[in-house]
Coordinates of C-alpha atoms in Angstrom, one line a residue:
M1 CA -19.9 -3.4 11.7
T2 CA -21.2 -6.5 13.4
H3 CA -18.7 -8.8 15.1
P4 CA -17.2 -11.6 13.0
S5 CA -16.4 -15.1 14.2
P6 CA -13.9 -14.8 17.2
E7 CA -11.9 -17.7 15.8
L8 CA -10.4 -15.7 13.0
T9 CA -6.6 -15.7 12.9
P10 CA -3.8 -14.6 10.5
E11 CA -4.2 -17.9 8.8
D12 CA -7.6 -16.7 7.5
L13 CA -5.8 -13.9 5.7
V14 CA -3.3 -16.4 4.2
R15 CA -6.2 -18.5 2.9
A16 CA -7.9 -15.4 1.4
A17 CA -4.7 -14.5 -0.4
R18 CA -4.3 -18.0 -1.7
A19 CA -7.9 -17.9 -2.9
A20 CA -7.1 -14.7 -4.7
G21 CA -4.3 -16.4 -6.6
V22 CA -1.3 -15.4 -4.5
T23 CA 1.3 -18.2 -4.5
D24 CA 4.5 -16.5 -3.4
E25 CA 5.4 -18.3 -0.2
R26 CA 7.5 -15.3 1.1
L27 CA 4.5 -13.1 0.8
L28 CA 2.2 -15.6 2.4
R29 CA 4.6 -16.1 5.3
A30 CA 4.7 -12.3 5.8
L31 CA 0.9 -12.3 6.0
R32 CA 1.1 -15.1 8.5
V33 CA 3.6 -13.4 10.9
T34 CA 2.5 -9.7 10.6
P35 CA -0.3 -9.1 13.1
R36 CA -2.9 -7.0 11.3
S37 CA -4.5 -6.5 14.7
A38 CA -1.6 -4.2 15.5
F39 CA -2.4 -2.0 12.5
V40 CA -6.1 -1.3 12.9
P41 CA -8.0 1.0 15.3
A42 CA -8.7 -0.6 18.6
A43 CA -12.5 -0.3 18.1
H44 CA -12.3 -2.6 15.0
R45 CA -9.7 -5.2 16.2
A46 CA -12.3 -7.9 16.1
W47 CA -12.2 -7.5 12.3
A48 CA -8.5 -7.6 12.0
Y49 CA -8.3 -11.1 10.5
A50 CA -11.4 -10.8 8.4
D51 CA -10.7 -10.2 4.7
V52 CA -12.4 -6.8 4.7
P53 CA -11.5 -3.1 4.7
I54 CA -11.5 -1.4 8.1
P55 CA -12.4 2.3 8.7
I56 CA -9.6 4.6 9.7
S57 CA -9.3 8.3 10.1
H58 CA -10.1 11.1 7.5
G59 CA -12.9 9.1 6.0
Q60 CA -10.6 6.4 4.7
V61 CA -10.5 2.6 5.0
T62 CA -7.7 0.1 5.0
T63 CA -7.2 -1.9 1.9
Q64 CA -8.7 -5.4 2.0
P65 CA -5.9 -7.8 2.9
S66 CA -6.3 -10.1 -0.1
L67 CA -6.1 -7.0 -2.4
V68 CA -3.0 -5.9 -0.5
A69 CA -1.5 -9.3 -1.2
M70 CA -2.4 -9.2 -4.9
M71 CA -0.9 -5.7 -5.3
V72 CA 2.3 -6.6 -3.4
D73 CA 2.6 -9.9 -5.3
A74 CA 2.5 -8.0 -8.6
L75 CA 5.7 -6.2 -7.6
G76 CA 7.6 -9.5 -7.7
L77 CA 9.8 -8.6 -4.7
T78 CA 12.8 -10.9 -4.0
G79 CA 14.3 -9.2 -0.9
S80 CA 16.9 -6.8 -2.3
E81 CA 14.6 -4.0 -3.5
R82 CA 14.2 -0.4 -2.4
V83 CA 10.4 0.3 -2.5
L84 CA 8.4 3.5 -2.6
E85 CA 4.9 3.3 -1.1
I86 CA 2.4 6.0 -1.7
G87 CA -0.3 6.0 1.1
T88 CA 0.9 4.6 4.4
G89 CA -2.4 4.3 6.2
Y90 CA -1.9 2.6 9.5
G91 CA 1.2 0.8 8.3
F92 CA 0.0 -2.8 7.6
Q93 CA 1.1 -2.9 4.0
T94 CA 4.3 -1.0 4.9
A95 CA 5.1 -3.8 7.4
L96 CA 4.6 -6.5 4.8
L97 CA 6.8 -4.6 2.3
A98 CA 9.5 -4.2 4.9
R99 CA 9.6 -8.0 5.4
L100 CA 9.8 -8.6 1.6
A101 CA 12.2 -5.9 0.5
A102 CA 15.5 -4.3 1.7
Y103 CA 14.1 -0.8 2.4
V104 CA 10.8 1.0 2.2
V105 CA 10.1 4.7 1.8
S106 CA 6.4 5.5 2.5
V107 CA 4.7 8.8 1.9
E108 CA 1.5 9.7 3.8
R109 CA -0.6 12.8 3.3
W110 CA -2.0 13.1 6.8
P111 CA 0.5 13.8 9.7
D112 CA -1.7 12.2 12.4
M113 CA -2.1 9.0 10.3
A114 CA 1.7 9.0 9.6
E115 CA 2.4 9.3 13.3
K116 CA 0.0 6.4 14.1
A117 CA 1.6 4.3 11.5
R118 CA 5.1 5.2 12.8
A119 CA 4.1 4.0 16.3
N120 CA 2.5 0.8 15.0
L121 CA 5.6 -0.1 13.0
S122 CA 7.9 0.8 15.9
H123 CA 5.9 -1.4 18.2
Q124 CA 6.4 -4.3 15.8
G125 CA 10.2 -3.7 15.5
V126 CA 10.0 -2.7 11.9
E127 CA 13.1 -0.6 11.2
N128 CA 14.0 -0.7 7.5
I129 CA 11.5 2.0 6.6
E130 CA 11.4 5.8 6.2
L131 CA 8.0 7.4 6.7
V132 CA 7.5 10.9 5.2
V133 CA 4.5 13.3 5.4
G134 CA 3.9 14.9 2.0
D135 CA 2.5 14.9 -1.5
G136 CA 2.7 11.3 -2.6
T137 CA 2.4 12.3 -6.3
L138 CA 5.9 13.9 -6.0
G139 CA 7.4 10.6 -4.6
M140 CA 10.6 11.0 -2.7
A141 CA 13.3 12.0 -5.1
A142 CA 16.1 12.1 -2.5
R143 CA 15.9 8.3 -2.1
A144 CA 15.4 7.4 -5.8
P145 CA 15.8 5.3 -7.8
Y146 CA 13.4 2.7 -6.6
D147 CA 13.1 -0.9 -7.7
A148 CA 9.3 -0.9 -7.1
V149 CA 6.6 1.6 -6.5
I150 CA 3.1 0.9 -5.1
V151 CA 0.3 3.5 -5.1
C152 CA -2.6 3.0 -2.7
A153 CA -5.0 5.6 -4.2
A154 CA -6.6 6.1 -7.6
F155 CA -6.0 8.4 -10.5
P156 CA -6.5 7.9 -14.3
R157 CA -2.7 8.3 -14.9
V158 CA 0.6 7.5 -13.2
P159 CA 2.1 10.7 -11.8
P160 CA 5.2 11.5 -13.9
P161 CA 7.6 11.9 -10.8
L162 CA 6.9 8.3 -9.8
I163 CA 7.9 7.2 -13.3
E164 CA 11.0 9.2 -13.2
Q165 CA 12.0 7.8 -9.8
L166 CA 11.5 4.2 -10.9
R167 CA 14.6 2.5 -12.2
I168 CA 14.6 0.9 -15.7
G169 CA 13.3 -2.6 -15.2
G170 CA 11.4 -1.6 -12.0
R171 CA 7.7 -2.3 -11.5
L172 CA 4.9 0.0 -10.5
V173 CA 1.4 -0.9 -9.3
Q174 CA -1.4 1.6 -9.2
P175 CA -5.2 1.7 -9.2
I176 CA -6.1 3.4 -12.5
G177 CA -9.4 5.2 -12.5
P178 CA -11.4 8.2 -11.1
G179 CA -11.7 6.9 -7.5
G180 CA -14.5 4.4 -6.7
Q181 CA -14.2 2.1 -9.7
E182 CA -10.6 1.2 -10.8
E183 CA -8.4 -1.4 -12.4
V184 CA -5.3 -2.1 -10.5
E185 CA -2.6 -2.2 -13.1
V186 CA 1.1 -3.2 -13.2
Y187 CA 3.7 -1.4 -15.2
E188 CA 7.4 -1.8 -16.0
R189 CA 9.7 1.1 -16.7
T190 CA 11.7 0.5 -19.9
A191 CA 14.3 2.6 -21.7
D192 CA 11.4 4.0 -23.7
G193 CA 9.2 4.9 -20.7
L194 CA 6.4 3.2 -18.7
V195 CA 4.9 0.0 -20.3
R196 CA 1.7 -1.6 -19.0
R197 CA 2.2 -5.2 -18.2
G198 CA -1.2 -6.2 -17.1
M199 CA -4.3 -5.8 -15.0
V200 CA -4.1 -7.2 -11.4
V201 CA -7.7 -6.9 -10.4
P202 CA -10.7 -4.6 -10.5
A203 CA -11.1 -2.7 -7.2
R204 CA -12.4 0.5 -5.5
F205 CA -10.0 3.0 -4.0
V206 CA -10.1 6.5 -2.7
R207 CA -8.8 9.3 -4.9
L208 CA -5.1 10.2 -5.1
Y209 CA -4.5 13.9 -4.3
G210 CA -1.5 16.0 -5.1
D211 CA 0.2 18.2 -7.6
Y212 CA 0.1 15.4 -10.2
A213 CA -3.4 14.0 -9.4
Y214 CA -6.6 15.5 -8.0
P215 CA -6.3 18.9 -6.3
P216 CA -6.1 18.4 -2.5
T217 CA -9.1 19.5 -0.4
A218 CA -6.6 20.6 2.4
P219 CA -2.9 21.5 2.3
F220 CA -0.5 18.6 2.8
G221 CA 0.7 18.5 6.4
D222 CA -2.6 20.0 7.6
A223 CA -4.4 17.5 9.8
G224 CA -7.4 19.7 10.2

C-alpha cells in the first residue's frame, strides 16, 4: 500500500459516509469521534482515515468505513438496543456500535484477534461491550434476545440461531452470498419469521465459518 495524503482526518470518513447516503447524525458523530487509527495495525495507520479496507491478521481485512457506516445505519439504532455483532476484527465497528446502542455482544473466531480488539476497545474506554471467542453462527444465546444483529462475513443464508436470538421487530444485517461477491441485506424478524426488508449495497466479504455456515478450516479458539 502506498501512502495516502497525510492530511486525512476522521472528517474524511464522515464525508465518505455522507457520500454513501448515510444521514444519521448520531452515526456520523460516532465516526467523527471514534479514532480509526486506534483500531488498525501500526504498519497501516497512515491509511486509517482513508475510506479503504486495511489488512489485518489471518488473511482478513477491515471493512471499508463507508460500508461499515451503511451497514450500521441499516440497523436503525436509537441508543437503547442490545446488539449482537458477528466478527469483531480489531474492534472499530464494535466501538461505533457501543456509542450508538446500550450494549454490544461481539463474537470473534480468532482468539488473538479478539485479544487485540479487547485491548483496542479498553484503551478507548469502551465498556458497554462483551467480547466472546467462538462460533459466530451460534450467536450468544445467554445474552439473547437482541434488538439488532450485524454479521460481518458472507453466507447464502442467515444462520438459524441468529434468527432465534433476534427479538420480534428486531433488525439483522448480513452479506448474503458465497464470499467475494455479496449483497448486504437487511431483515426484520416478525411473528412469522425473518422477512427481507431490502438490499443495502453490493459488496465483497470473506466467508462466514461455523456450524451453520461454511465448515471451518481450523477449530474455533485455535489461533494456529
